[in-house]
PDB file of C-alpha atoms in Angstrom:
ATOM      1  CA  MET A   1       4.847 -37.593  65.563  1.00 50.00           C
ATOM      2  CA  PRO A   2       7.411 -40.326  64.805  1.00 57.00           C
ATOM      3  CA  ALA A   3      10.716 -40.528  66.803  1.00 55.00           C
ATOM      4  CA  PRO A   4      13.694 -38.860  65.245  1.00 57.00           C
ATOM      5  CA  GLU A   5      16.112 -41.188  63.614  1.00 62.00           C
ATOM      6  CA  THR A   6      19.332 -41.886  65.307  1.00 61.00           C
ATOM      7  CA  ILE A   7      22.414 -39.973  64.224  1.00 57.00           C
ATOM      8  CA  PRO A   8      24.890 -42.289  62.393  1.00 56.00           C
ATOM      9  CA  GLN A   9      28.439 -42.413  63.934  1.00 63.00           C
ATOM     10  CA  LYS A  10      30.827 -40.050  62.315  1.00 66.00           C
ATOM     11  CA  SER A  11      33.618 -41.527  60.305  1.00 70.00           C
ATOM     12  CA  HIS A  12      37.150 -40.126  60.322  1.00 77.00           C
ATOM     13  CA  TRP A  13      37.929 -40.872  56.722  1.00 74.00           C
ATOM     14  CA  TRP A  14      40.057 -37.767  56.534  1.00 77.00           C
ATOM     15  CA  LEU A  15      42.088 -38.478  59.459  1.00 88.00           C
ATOM     16  CA  GLU A  16      44.441 -40.965  57.687  1.00 89.00           C
ATOM     17  CA  SER A  17      45.088 -38.633  54.706  1.00 88.00           C
ATOM     18  CA  LEU A  18      45.868 -35.854  57.182  1.00 91.00           C
ATOM     19  CA  LEU A  19      48.370 -37.953  59.139  1.00 94.00           C
ATOM     20  CA  TRP A  20      50.133 -39.265  56.015  1.00 93.00           C
ATOM     21  CA  SER A  21      50.377 -35.749  54.610  1.00 94.00           C
ATOM     22  CA  ALA A  22      51.825 -34.427  57.847  1.00 96.00           C
ATOM     23  CA  ALA A  23      54.209 -37.194  57.941  1.00 96.00           C
ATOM     24  CA  ILE A  24      55.417 -36.516  54.460  1.00 95.00           C
ATOM     25  CA  ILE A  25      55.666 -32.846  55.082  1.00 95.00           C
ATOM     26  CA  ILE A  26      57.617 -33.345  58.454  1.00 97.00           C
ATOM     27  CA  GLY A  27      60.003 -35.743  56.555  1.00 95.00           C
ATOM     28  CA  VAL A  28      60.699 -33.251  53.815  1.00 94.00           C
ATOM     29  CA  ALA A  29      61.310 -30.486  56.404  1.00 94.00           C
ATOM     30  CA  ILE A  30      63.710 -32.672  58.448  1.00 96.00           C
ATOM     31  CA  ALA A  31      65.639 -33.587  55.379  1.00 94.00           C
ATOM     32  CA  ALA A  32      65.796 -29.999  54.267  1.00 93.00           C
ATOM     33  CA  TYR A  33      67.004 -28.909  57.710  1.00 94.00           C
ATOM     34  CA  VAL A  34      69.727 -31.625  57.889  1.00 95.00           C
ATOM     35  CA  ASN A  35      70.991 -31.657  54.258  1.00 94.00           C
ATOM     36  CA  GLU A  36      71.991 -28.522  52.399  1.00 95.00           C
ATOM     37  CA  THR A  37      71.453 -30.293  49.065  1.00 95.00           C
ATOM     38  CA  ALA A  38      67.886 -31.243  50.076  1.00 93.00           C
ATOM     39  CA  ARG A  39      67.413 -27.610  51.290  1.00 94.00           C
ATOM     40  CA  GLU A  40      68.324 -26.350  47.906  1.00 96.00           C
ATOM     41  CA  ILE A  41      65.995 -28.789  45.969  1.00 95.00           C
ATOM     42  CA  VAL A  42      63.102 -28.119  48.248  1.00 94.00           C
ATOM     43  CA  ALA A  43      63.622 -24.276  47.823  1.00 95.00           C
ATOM     44  CA  GLN A  44      63.921 -24.573  44.079  1.00 96.00           C
ATOM     45  CA  GLY A  45      60.865 -26.848  43.914  1.00 94.00           C
ATOM     46  CA  LEU A  46      58.724 -24.462  45.893  1.00 93.00           C
ATOM     47  CA  ALA A  47      59.897 -21.470  43.678  1.00 95.00           C
ATOM     48  CA  TYR A  48      58.846 -23.450  40.473  1.00 95.00           C
ATOM     49  CA  PHE A  49      55.588 -24.414  42.174  1.00 91.00           C
ATOM     50  CA  PHE A  50      54.836 -20.697  43.075  1.00 92.00           C
ATOM     51  CA  THR A  51      55.867 -19.581  39.585  1.00 92.00           C
ATOM     52  CA  PHE A  52      53.572 -22.120  37.898  1.00 90.00           C
ATOM     53  CA  PHE A  53      50.591 -21.361  40.050  1.00 85.00           C
ATOM     54  CA  SER A  54      51.055 -17.617  39.667  1.00 89.00           C
ATOM     55  CA  THR A  55      50.648 -17.587  36.007  1.00 91.00           C
ATOM     56  CA  PRO A  56      47.361 -15.958  34.914  1.00 91.00           C
ATOM     57  CA  PHE A  57      45.288 -18.804  33.597  1.00 92.00           C
ATOM     58  CA  VAL A  58      46.461 -21.473  36.173  1.00 90.00           C
ATOM     59  CA  LEU A  59      46.013 -19.111  39.090  1.00 91.00           C
ATOM     60  CA  GLU A  60      42.380 -18.271  38.090  1.00 94.00           C
ATOM     61  CA  THR A  61      41.490 -21.904  37.366  1.00 93.00           C
ATOM     62  CA  SER A  62      43.251 -23.321  40.514  1.00 91.00           C
ATOM     63  CA  THR A  63      41.502 -20.526  42.696  1.00 92.00           C
ATOM     64  CA  ALA A  64      38.145 -21.530  41.067  1.00 95.00           C
ATOM     65  CA  PHE A  65      38.722 -25.208  41.677  1.00 96.00           C
ATOM     66  CA  VAL A  66      39.910 -24.629  45.301  1.00 94.00           C
ATOM     67  CA  GLY A  67      36.855 -22.403  45.817  1.00 96.00           C
ATOM     68  CA  PHE A  68      34.436 -25.087  44.400  1.00 97.00           C
ATOM     69  CA  CYS A  69      36.166 -27.815  46.664  1.00 95.00           C
ATOM     70  CA  ILE A  70      35.543 -25.641  49.627  1.00 96.00           C
ATOM     71  CA  VAL A  71      31.941 -25.130  48.750  1.00 96.00           C
ATOM     72  CA  MET A  72      31.413 -28.833  48.289  1.00 95.00           C
ATOM     73  CA  PHE A  73      33.265 -29.672  51.518  1.00 93.00           C
ATOM     74  CA  ILE A  74      31.099 -27.271  53.494  1.00 93.00           C
ATOM     75  CA  ASN A  75      27.891 -28.582  51.796  1.00 92.00           C
ATOM     76  CA  ALA A  76      28.978 -32.195  52.670  1.00 89.00           C
ATOM     77  CA  ARG A  77      29.477 -31.210  56.282  1.00 88.00           C
ATOM     78  CA  ARG A  78      26.131 -29.501  56.456  1.00 89.00           C
ATOM     79  CA  LEU A  79      24.341 -32.518  54.886  1.00 87.00           C
ATOM     80  CA  GLU A  80      26.141 -34.764  57.396  1.00 84.00           C
ATOM     81  CA  ARG A  81      24.959 -32.663  60.305  1.00 85.00           C
ATOM     82  CA  GLU A  82      21.378 -31.815  59.160  1.00 85.00           C
ATOM     83  CA  GLY A  83      20.413 -34.553  56.808  1.00 80.00           C
ATOM     84  CA  ASP A  84      19.403 -34.124  53.233  1.00 77.00           C
ATOM     85  CA  GLY A  85      16.122 -32.501  53.877  1.00 77.00           C
ATOM     86  CA  TRP A  86      14.160 -34.804  51.610  1.00 81.00           C
ATOM     87  CA  VAL A  87      10.479 -34.510  52.256  1.00 80.00           C
ATOM     88  CA  GLU A  88       7.607 -36.621  50.868  1.00 82.00           C
ATOM     89  CA  MET A  89       4.393 -34.880  50.380  1.00 82.00           C
ATOM     90  CA  GLU A  90       1.203 -36.843  51.227  1.00 84.00           C
ATOM     91  CA  ILE A  91      -1.564 -35.971  48.755  1.00 84.00           C
ATOM     92  CA  LYS A  92      -5.077 -36.671  50.082  1.00 84.00           C
ATOM     93  CA  GLU A  93      -7.629 -37.523  47.440  1.00 83.00           C
ATOM     94  CA  PRO A  94     -11.173 -35.965  48.235  1.00 80.00           C
ATOM     95  CA  ALA A  95     -14.049 -38.437  48.714  1.00 75.00           C
ATOM     96  CA  VAL A  96     -15.939 -38.890  45.463  1.00 69.00           C
ATOM     97  CA  PRO A  97     -19.749 -39.844  45.664  1.00 66.00           C
ATOM     98  CA  GLU A  98     -20.398 -43.359  44.238  1.00 66.00           C
ATOM     99  CA  ASP A  99     -22.570 -42.145  41.322  1.00 62.00           C
ATOM    100  CA  LEU A 100     -19.654 -40.024  40.068  1.00 60.00           C
ATOM    101  CA  MET A 101     -17.319 -42.974  40.380  1.00 57.00           C
ATOM    102  CA  ALA A 102     -19.171 -45.134  37.702  1.00 59.00           C
ATOM    103  CA  VAL A 103     -17.802 -44.394  34.297  1.00 60.00           C
ATOM    104  CA  HIS A 104     -20.340 -43.681  31.728  1.00 59.00           C
ATOM    105  CA  THR A 105     -19.396 -44.036  28.032  1.00 62.00           C
ATOM    106  CA  PRO A 106     -21.281 -42.446  25.122  1.00 62.00           C
ATOM    107  CA  GLY A 107     -22.679 -45.797  24.305  1.00 61.00           C
ATOM    108  CA  ASP A 108     -24.332 -46.102  27.686  1.00 57.00           C
ATOM    109  CA  LYS A 109     -25.993 -42.734  27.310  1.00 58.00           C
ATOM    110  CA  ALA A 110     -27.301 -43.656  23.790  1.00 57.00           C
ATOM    111  CA  SER A 111     -28.835 -46.962  25.097  1.00 59.00           C
ATOM    112  CA  GLU A 112     -30.792 -44.973  27.821  1.00 59.00           C
ATOM    113  CA  VAL A 113     -32.465 -42.775  25.260  1.00 58.00           C
TER     114      VAL A 113
END
């Protein structure tokens, strides 16, 4: 049995995106806390955002898209942990006697007669 392959190092590609998103959200929250005008703009923007995403077609479409993204993320994590599961089948050919291996054509049979 061959030795198992070494597990590749896990990359943290998502960490930079998470840090930038957190920095932007924290910055907007601080601006809204400090400035009353910024607070009003953020509140109105969130209200418009909620109103837009709660309309029937957009809500259903965005929910389906978010669900699809969650399934793809879970599948990618599973593939990263377990591998792709690709298997190659070895097909063994049975031994054939030499007299059957020779190819006879109809012309050969006719010349024997």
